[in-house]
Tab-separated table of C-alpha atoms in Angstrom:
chain	number	residue	atom	x	y	z
A	1	UNK	CA	178.523	227.711	32.031
A	2	UNK	CA	181.919	229.193	31.344
A	3	UNK	CA	184.783	228.242	33.643
A	4	UNK	CA	186.362	230.865	35.888
A	5	UNK	CA	189.629	230.584	33.914
A	6	UNK	CA	187.896	231.251	30.587
A	7	UNK	CA	186.028	234.213	32.080
A	8	UNK	CA	189.323	235.667	33.331
A	9	UNK	CA	190.995	235.205	29.931
A	10	UNK	CA	188.117	236.922	28.095
A	11	UNK	CA	187.840	239.636	30.736
A	12	UNK	CA	184.688	240.700	32.559
A	13	UNK	CA	183.213	243.681	34.431
A	14	UNK	CA	181.146	243.944	37.564
A	15	UNK	CA	178.496	246.657	37.292
A	16	UNK	CA	175.781	248.253	39.389
A	17	UNK	CA	172.378	248.985	37.764
A	18	UNK	CA	170.008	251.514	39.387
A	19	UNK	CA	166.443	252.303	38.387
A	20	UNK	CA	162.769	251.643	38.980
A	21	UNK	CA	162.778	248.968	36.280
A	22	UNK	CA	166.036	247.207	37.279
A	23	UNK	CA	164.353	243.780	37.393
A	24	UNK	CA	162.923	244.339	33.909
A	25	UNK	CA	166.395	245.305	32.694
A	26	UNK	CA	167.788	241.934	33.899
A	27	UNK	CA	165.000	240.000	32.181
A	28	UNK	CA	165.479	241.828	28.869
A	29	UNK	CA	169.252	241.290	28.971
A	30	UNK	CA	168.819	237.562	29.515
A	31	UNK	CA	166.270	237.360	26.717
A	32	UNK	CA	168.776	239.021	24.351
A	33	UNK	CA	171.244	236.166	25.089
A	34	UNK	CA	173.666	238.168	27.253
A	35	UNK	CA	175.764	236.111	29.685
A	36	UNK	CA	175.172	237.346	33.240
A	37	UNK	CA	176.310	235.855	36.556
A	38	UNK	CA	176.677	236.719	40.241
A	39	UNK	CA	173.376	238.665	40.097
A	40	UNK	CA	172.633	240.263	43.465
A	41	UNK	CA	169.444	242.254	44.080
A	42	UNK	CA	169.566	244.931	46.804
A	43	UNK	CA	166.038	246.258	47.218
A	44	UNK	CA	163.771	247.092	44.262
A	45	UNK	CA	165.978	249.619	42.505
A	46	UNK	CA	169.578	248.281	42.796
A	47	UNK	CA	171.155	245.240	41.131
A	48	UNK	CA	174.831	244.102	40.965
A	49	UNK	CA	175.984	241.661	38.301
A	50	UNK	CA	178.945	240.479	36.203
A	51	UNK	CA	179.169	240.100	32.421
A	52	UNK	CA	181.859	239.668	29.712
A	53	UNK	CA	183.563	242.761	28.337
A	54	UNK	CA	182.254	242.059	24.841
A	55	UNK	CA	178.616	242.345	26.066
A	56	UNK	CA	179.078	245.652	27.898
A	57	UNK	CA	178.253	247.820	24.847
A	58	UNK	CA	175.050	245.835	24.181
A	59	UNK	CA	173.632	247.151	27.455
A	60	UNK	CA	173.126	250.737	26.240
A	61	UNK	CA	169.847	250.168	24.289
A	62	UNK	CA	168.434	248.211	27.225
A	63	UNK	CA	169.370	250.985	29.672
A	64	UNK	CA	167.510	253.561	27.517
A	65	UNK	CA	164.458	251.348	27.197
A	66	UNK	CA	164.179	250.751	30.952
A	67	UNK	CA	165.407	254.172	32.129
A	68	UNK	CA	168.139	252.616	34.305
A	69	UNK	CA	171.662	253.851	34.941
A	70	UNK	CA	174.834	251.710	34.996
A	71	UNK	CA	177.942	252.215	37.139
A	72	UNK	CA	181.070	249.999	36.755
A	73	UNK	CA	182.403	248.576	40.053
A	74	UNK	CA	185.324	246.360	39.038
A	75	UNK	CA	187.216	245.247	35.937
A	76	UNK	CA	188.913	241.833	35.966
A	77	UNK	CA	190.686	239.596	33.480
A	78	UNK	CA	193.557	239.290	31.062
A	79	UNK	CA	192.733	242.319	28.821
A	80	UNK	CA	192.789	244.688	31.800
A	81	UNK	CA	195.934	243.088	33.297
A	82	UNK	CA	197.699	243.372	29.923
A	83	UNK	CA	196.692	247.037	29.688
A	84	UNK	CA	198.154	247.729	33.136
A	85	UNK	CA	201.376	245.911	32.293
A	86	UNK	CA	201.686	247.853	29.050
A	87	UNK	CA	201.720	251.055	31.100
A	88	UNK	CA	204.403	249.633	33.436
A	89	UNK	CA	207.046	248.686	30.898
A	90	UNK	CA	209.877	248.457	33.425
A	91	UNK	CA	207.923	246.000	35.570
A	92	UNK	CA	206.975	243.979	32.491
A	93	UNK	CA	210.587	243.874	31.317
A	94	UNK	CA	211.700	242.773	34.779
A	95	UNK	CA	209.138	239.976	34.825
A	96	UNK	CA	210.211	238.769	31.395
A	97	UNK	CA	213.871	238.934	32.457
A	98	UNK	CA	213.118	236.985	35.643
A	99	UNK	CA	211.319	234.225	33.728
A	100	UNK	CA	214.141	234.126	31.178
A	101	UNK	CA	216.706	233.895	34.002
A	102	UNK	CA	214.805	231.000	35.583
A	103	UNK	CA	214.756	229.183	32.265
A	104	UNK	CA	218.456	229.775	31.624
A	105	UNK	CA	219.537	228.778	35.145
A	106	UNK	CA	217.373	225.656	35.040
A	107	UNK	CA	219.105	224.613	31.815
A	108	UNK	CA	222.419	223.881	33.582
A	109	UNK	CA	223.598	221.058	35.825
A	110	UNK	CA	224.117	222.463	39.340
A	111	UNK	CA	224.466	219.254	41.352
A	112	UNK	CA	225.834	215.747	40.701
A	113	UNK	CA	225.252	212.981	43.271
A	114	UNK	CA	226.843	209.545	43.250
A	115	UNK	CA	225.050	206.702	45.028
A	116	UNK	CA	225.797	203.023	45.610
A	117	UNK	CA	229.575	203.066	45.179
A	118	UNK	CA	231.716	201.412	47.852
A	119	UNK	CA	234.901	200.175	46.190
A	120	UNK	CA	234.990	202.655	43.309
A	121	UNK	CA	235.940	206.192	44.377
A	122	UNK	CA	233.451	209.024	43.827
A	123	UNK	CA	236.097	211.104	42.056
A	124	UNK	CA	236.806	208.219	39.650
A	125	UNK	CA	233.111	208.132	38.733
A	126	UNK	CA	232.960	211.923	38.281
A	127	UNK	CA	236.055	211.798	36.038
A	128	UNK	CA	234.372	209.129	33.889
A	129	UNK	CA	231.207	211.263	33.746
A	130	UNK	CA	233.232	214.264	32.522
A	131	UNK	CA	234.528	212.157	29.624
A	132	UNK	CA	230.891	211.563	28.667
A	133	UNK	CA	230.093	215.294	28.833
A	134	UNK	CA	228.456	215.249	32.258
A	135	UNK	CA	229.928	217.743	34.715
A	136	UNK	CA	228.919	220.712	36.872
A	137	UNK	CA	227.637	223.788	35.013
A	138	UNK	CA	227.184	221.777	31.807
A	139	UNK	CA	224.275	222.871	29.610
A	140	UNK	CA	221.738	220.051	29.877
A	141	UNK	CA	220.839	220.166	26.183
A	142	UNK	CA	224.453	219.369	25.234
A	143	UNK	CA	224.399	216.131	27.236
A	144	UNK	CA	223.127	212.861	25.879
A	145	UNK	CA	220.007	211.189	27.200
A	146	UNK	CA	220.071	209.002	30.324
A	147	UNK	CA	220.516	205.727	28.419
A	148	UNK	CA	223.468	207.020	26.421
A	149	UNK	CA	225.160	208.412	29.533
A	150	UNK	CA	224.581	205.148	31.439
A	151	UNK	CA	226.127	203.073	28.647
A	152	UNK	CA	229.137	205.384	28.335
A	153	UNK	CA	229.769	205.436	32.088
A	154	UNK	CA	229.636	201.640	32.354
A	155	UNK	CA	232.197	201.452	29.547
A	156	UNK	CA	234.581	203.658	31.552
A	157	UNK	CA	233.865	201.837	34.847
A	158	UNK	CA	234.689	198.132	34.349
A	159	UNK	CA	234.093	197.335	38.039
A	160	UNK	CA	230.337	197.945	37.726
A	161	UNK	CA	227.498	195.590	36.806
A	162	UNK	CA	224.965	198.394	36.226
A	163	UNK	CA	225.073	202.189	35.973
A	164	UNK	CA	221.998	204.414	35.943
A	165	UNK	CA	221.743	208.160	35.338
A	166	UNK	CA	218.710	210.088	36.591
A	167	UNK	CA	218.266	213.691	35.439
A	168	UNK	CA	215.833	215.564	37.664
A	169	UNK	CA	215.707	219.321	37.185
A	170	UNK	CA	219.184	220.761	37.718
A	171	UNK	CA	220.364	217.702	39.677
A	172	UNK	CA	221.862	214.561	38.165
A	173	UNK	CA	222.118	211.350	40.192
A	174	UNK	CA	224.523	208.609	39.125
A	175	UNK	CA	223.517	205.251	40.631
A	176	UNK	CA	226.137	202.511	40.754
A	177	UNK	CA	225.814	198.763	41.280
A	178	UNK	CA	229.288	197.335	41.700
A	179	UNK	CA	230.174	193.918	40.314
A	180	UNK	CA	230.601	191.160	42.890
A	181	UNK	CA	234.109	189.789	42.747
A	182	UNK	CA	235.311	186.794	44.721
A	183	UNK	CA	237.155	187.971	47.777
A	184	UNK	CA	240.882	187.710	47.255
A	185	UNK	CA	242.386	186.014	50.268
A	186	UNK	CA	245.808	187.316	51.192
A	187	UNK	CA	248.713	184.921	50.839
A	188	UNK	CA	249.701	183.726	54.289
A	189	UNK	CA	253.158	182.377	55.128
A	190	UNK	CA	253.759	179.694	57.750
A	191	UNK	CA	253.724	181.236	61.188
A	192	UNK	CA	253.549	180.840	64.939
A	193	UNK	CA	251.268	182.774	67.256
A	194	UNK	CA	253.328	184.337	70.047
A	195	UNK	CA	252.530	186.463	73.097
A	196	UNK	CA	252.317	190.198	72.375
A	197	UNK	CA	252.877	191.123	76.060
A	198	UNK	CA	253.499	189.650	79.499
A	199	UNK	CA	250.300	187.970	80.742
A	200	UNK	CA	248.651	185.017	82.490
A	201	UNK	CA	246.787	182.851	79.971
A	202	UNK	CA	243.062	182.582	80.693
A	203	UNK	CA	241.818	180.886	77.512
A	204	UNK	CA	243.402	179.248	74.454
A	205	UNK	CA	241.761	177.843	71.327
A	206	UNK	CA	243.944	176.401	68.552
A	207	UNK	CA	242.163	176.005	65.200
A	208	UNK	CA	245.374	174.992	63.429
A	209	UNK	CA	248.762	174.329	64.895
A	210	UNK	CA	249.998	172.940	68.238
A	211	UNK	CA	249.164	174.771	71.518
A	212	UNK	CA	252.212	175.085	73.777
A	213	UNK	CA	250.640	176.705	76.864
A	214	UNK	CA	247.726	175.991	79.172
A	215	UNK	CA	245.333	178.314	81.054
A	216	UNK	CA	246.861	179.916	84.189
A	217	UNK	CA	250.357	179.734	82.663
A	218	UNK	CA	252.476	182.889	82.874
A	219	UNK	CA	253.965	183.950	79.516
A	220	UNK	CA	256.401	186.639	78.531
A	221	UNK	CA	256.304	188.751	75.427
A	222	UNK	CA	257.546	186.681	72.479
A	223	UNK	CA	256.784	183.243	73.958
A	224	UNK	CA	255.234	180.847	71.436
A	225	UNK	CA	251.578	180.197	72.273
A	226	UNK	CA	250.424	178.161	69.234
A	227	UNK	CA	253.189	176.601	67.140
A	228	UNK	CA	252.980	176.246	63.399
A	229	UNK	CA	255.387	173.290	63.477
A	230	UNK	CA	253.735	169.867	63.666
A	231	UNK	CA	255.341	166.446	64.172
A	232	UNK	CA	258.880	165.566	65.200
A	233	UNK	CA	262.225	166.252	63.544
A	234	UNK	CA	261.889	163.231	61.275
A	235	UNK	CA	258.330	163.952	60.145
A	236	UNK	CA	257.843	167.667	60.367
A	237	UNK	CA	255.143	169.770	58.782
A	238	UNK	CA	254.951	173.576	58.763
A	239	UNK	CA	251.466	175.149	58.821
A	240	UNK	CA	249.862	178.534	59.352
A	241	UNK	CA	249.016	178.600	63.053
A	242	UNK	CA	245.515	179.862	63.682
A	243	UNK	CA	243.377	180.414	66.767
A	244	UNK	CA	243.145	182.816	69.658
A	245	UNK	CA	244.620	183.247	73.113
A	246	UNK	CA	243.291	185.445	75.893
A	247	UNK	CA	245.277	186.517	78.897
A	248	UNK	CA	245.221	188.704	81.981
A	249	UNK	CA	247.389	191.797	81.492
A	250	UNK	CA	248.328	194.399	84.130
A	251	UNK	CA	248.344	198.152	83.582
A	252	UNK	CA	249.158	201.079	85.856
A	253	UNK	CA	247.606	204.435	84.952
A	254	UNK	CA	248.663	207.792	86.354
A	255	UNK	CA	245.733	210.202	86.393
A	256	UNK	CA	245.476	213.919	87.070
A	257	UNK	CA	242.235	215.907	86.942
A	258	UNK	CA	241.925	219.708	87.448
A	259	UNK	CA	239.447	220.535	90.201
A	260	UNK	CA	238.342	223.675	88.335
A	261	UNK	CA	236.676	222.726	85.020
A	262	UNK	CA	236.077	225.276	82.250
A	263	UNK	CA	233.512	224.993	79.454
A	264	UNK	CA	231.608	227.174	76.981
A	265	UNK	CA	227.927	228.040	77.496
A	266	UNK	CA	225.390	230.307	75.747
A	267	UNK	CA	224.403	233.564	77.468
A	268	UNK	CA	221.061	233.977	75.678
A	269	UNK	CA	222.124	236.967	73.551
A	270	UNK	CA	222.119	236.520	69.788
A	271	UNK	CA	222.218	238.378	66.503
A	272	UNK	CA	221.150	237.292	63.025
A	273	UNK	CA	222.874	238.055	59.752
A	274	UNK	CA	221.158	237.359	56.425
A	275	UNK	CA	222.833	236.888	53.053
A	276	UNK	CA	221.581	236.611	49.489
A	277	UNK	CA	223.485	233.678	47.986
A	278	UNK	CA	224.566	233.409	44.335
A	279	UNK	CA	226.412	230.124	43.811
A	280	UNK	CA	229.357	230.197	46.239
A	281	UNK	CA	229.116	233.976	46.807
A	282	UNK	CA	227.065	235.761	49.447
A	283	UNK	CA	225.808	239.339	49.667
A	284	UNK	CA	224.951	240.497	53.190
A	285	UNK	CA	221.564	242.211	53.359
A	286	UNK	CA	220.984	242.566	57.118
A	287	UNK	CA	222.693	242.293	60.483
A	288	UNK	CA	225.236	245.027	59.945
A	289	UNK	CA	227.048	246.744	62.792
A	290	UNK	CA	229.421	245.759	65.565
A	291	UNK	CA	228.487	242.754	67.651
A	292	UNK	CA	227.478	243.557	71.248
A	293	UNK	CA	229.413	240.502	72.452
A	294	UNK	CA	232.962	239.269	71.923
A	295	UNK	CA	232.698	235.482	72.014
A	296	UNK	CA	230.079	233.641	69.958
A	297	UNK	CA	229.291	230.530	67.963
A	298	UNK	CA	227.716	230.599	64.502
A	299	UNK	CA	224.707	228.454	63.548
A	300	UNK	CA	224.059	228.675	59.758
A	301	UNK	CA	220.829	227.810	57.941
A	302	UNK	CA	220.764	227.899	54.148
A	303	UNK	CA	217.789	227.610	51.790
A	304	UNK	CA	218.243	227.505	48.013
A	305	UNK	CA	215.567	228.639	45.577
A	306	UNK	CA	213.672	225.721	44.046
A	307	UNK	CA	210.963	225.694	41.408
A	308	UNK	CA	209.304	222.284	41.172
A	309	UNK	CA	212.256	219.906	40.761
A	310	UNK	CA	214.668	222.632	39.637
A	311	UNK	CA	217.200	223.606	42.311
A	312	UNK	CA	218.764	226.943	41.414
A	313	UNK	CA	222.098	228.398	42.597
A	314	UNK	CA	220.255	231.297	44.208
A	315	UNK	CA	219.144	231.244	47.813
A	316	UNK	CA	219.147	232.660	51.285
A	317	UNK	CA	221.628	232.142	54.117
A	318	UNK	CA	220.758	233.008	57.690
A	319	UNK	CA	223.507	232.995	60.324
A	320	UNK	CA	222.549	233.068	63.981
A	321	UNK	CA	225.406	234.315	66.154
A	322	UNK	CA	224.951	232.948	69.675
A	323	UNK	CA	226.859	234.780	72.398
A	324	UNK	CA	228.918	232.450	74.593
A	325	UNK	CA	231.089	232.737	77.646
A	326	UNK	CA	233.603	230.606	79.490
A	327	UNK	CA	232.248	229.252	82.753
A	328	UNK	CA	234.331	227.746	85.542
A	329	UNK	CA	232.964	224.988	87.758
A	330	UNK	CA	234.714	223.655	90.826
A	331	UNK	CA	234.472	219.933	91.368
A	332	UNK	CA	234.533	218.222	94.702
A	333	UNK	CA	237.213	215.486	95.090
A	334	UNK	CA	234.687	212.668	94.552
A	335	UNK	CA	233.552	214.129	91.193
A	336	UNK	CA	237.138	214.679	90.064
A	337	UNK	CA	238.004	211.107	91.032
A	338	UNK	CA	235.045	209.693	89.042
A	339	UNK	CA	235.967	211.771	85.961
A	340	UNK	CA	239.600	210.650	86.164
A	341	UNK	CA	238.702	206.968	86.457
A	342	UNK	CA	236.307	207.214	83.505
A	343	UNK	CA	239.009	208.785	81.317
A	344	UNK	CA	241.529	206.169	82.380
A	345	UNK	CA	239.127	203.324	81.506
A	346	UNK	CA	238.434	204.844	78.086
A	347	UNK	CA	242.172	205.214	77.324
A	348	UNK	CA	242.820	201.679	78.521
A	349	UNK	CA	240.103	200.117	76.380
A	350	UNK	CA	241.373	202.061	73.384
A	351	UNK	CA	244.810	200.508	73.871
A	352	UNK	CA	243.670	196.978	74.802
A	353	UNK	CA	241.063	196.636	72.034
A	354	UNK	CA	237.280	196.588	71.792
A	355	UNK	CA	237.012	192.935	72.918
A	356	UNK	CA	238.951	193.534	76.133
A	357	UNK	CA	237.288	193.748	79.534
A	358	UNK	CA	238.457	195.261	82.796
A	359	UNK	CA	238.393	192.578	85.488
A	360	UNK	CA	239.611	194.576	88.510
A	361	UNK	CA	240.821	198.072	89.304
A	362	UNK	CA	242.565	199.273	92.445
A	363	UNK	CA	243.628	202.795	93.452
A	364	UNK	CA	247.234	202.544	94.638
A	365	UNK	CA	247.758	206.202	95.496
A	366	UNK	CA	245.560	209.301	95.671
A	367	UNK	CA	246.223	212.952	96.636
A	368	UNK	CA	244.953	216.500	96.001
A	369	UNK	CA	247.355	219.423	95.559
A	370	UNK	CA	247.970	222.446	93.307
A	371	UNK	CA	244.316	222.465	92.241
A	372	UNK	CA	244.399	218.906	90.884
A	373	UNK	CA	243.522	215.383	91.968
A	374	UNK	CA	246.331	212.871	91.366
A	375	UNK	CA	245.774	209.089	91.285
A	376	UNK	CA	247.720	205.964	90.438
A	377	UNK	CA	245.412	203.070	89.498
A	378	UNK	CA	246.206	199.396	88.874
A	379	UNK	CA	244.040	197.560	86.327
A	380	UNK	CA	243.721	193.878	85.465
A	381	UNK	CA	242.427	193.453	81.897
A	382	UNK	CA	241.521	190.304	79.980
A	383	UNK	CA	242.351	190.692	76.293
A	384	UNK	CA	243.673	188.908	73.224
A	385	UNK	CA	247.442	188.548	73.611
A	386	UNK	CA	248.537	186.740	70.413
A	387	UNK	CA	250.427	188.142	67.452
A	388	UNK	CA	251.934	186.570	64.334
A	389	UNK	CA	255.553	185.423	64.020
A	390	UNK	CA	256.692	184.131	60.590
A	391	UNK	CA	258.461	180.764	60.521
A	392	UNK	CA	261.714	181.035	58.563
A	393	UNK	CA	262.570	177.659	57.066
A	394	UNK	CA	266.113	176.589	56.297
A	395	UNK	CA	267.210	177.380	52.767
A	396	UNK	CA	265.002	180.482	52.417
């Protein structure tokens, strides 16, 4: 049996045969070697069937012999489609132009991605790729193959151990594996570790050097905590002091929080604007007219045309304009106080460092006036309090 695709290419007709001897007509046609399918018998005098176009003329002698009449119901297949297209030349030309445009657009590089780089800048890699003929809007057939591009890029990028180039449709992906280099340790001069602020020492750990303070000792900013000088005056050795010191530090924060809070919220109204996108340009096709609201936020959604793995610079952009309004909310004093304390803690931790912890907090003063809540809060924070101080030796 012929496949459906082959039948469509050759073209076929669906006909209706009427007559007293319709069944005999079918038998004679089959005996003559005609290809018939989808035979449907409706009663004794009516038969529907399909057959190739080339066999249609061979039915005439059989119709005369059996006294039946034939009526075409449908014509399908490539010959009939080609005949219709020939009559619609403009449509045919447009289809050919569209296919040609797809081919031309898919022959250029529209996107270059760089993956795997950490130390080497993306722009440095793209500059090296340009030297090898790989850049945006380059005609793909003018580029070398993946192996040639990979070799050339690795030549221009000495900090890599492997470079791969993957060409997929209109997108090129450059994959980088950077060479492992031994970590260069910075040169460190002899130093002391001194207090960075006034504090009470809570913990001290000297990995190298001589500790000069004990827990619970009060220190002022600049006091030496771990000395880099070992031994006495006769036998003295200068080292790089290393370790850590934690201390209790005191802060006083002045806080003010407006009782009336304002924020933006959506009203539920919206309007959509649609654009036809060509590269970086957009042509608006809907959503014209003045907006029925004054304040809004825009939520874009863009879809680019893609055929298989080819991503083309043609697409569709939909912008949803969500109406918004400013809403005022009045806080009670307890809420304002909680918000103020939370902000103060966040600011304090930002200043003290991520390893700091708030030990105690105490509200020294609190009042409400002029639409605001005012507070003065005392914090005790445990944090690292050491900083480096170079040791200047005589003769330097």
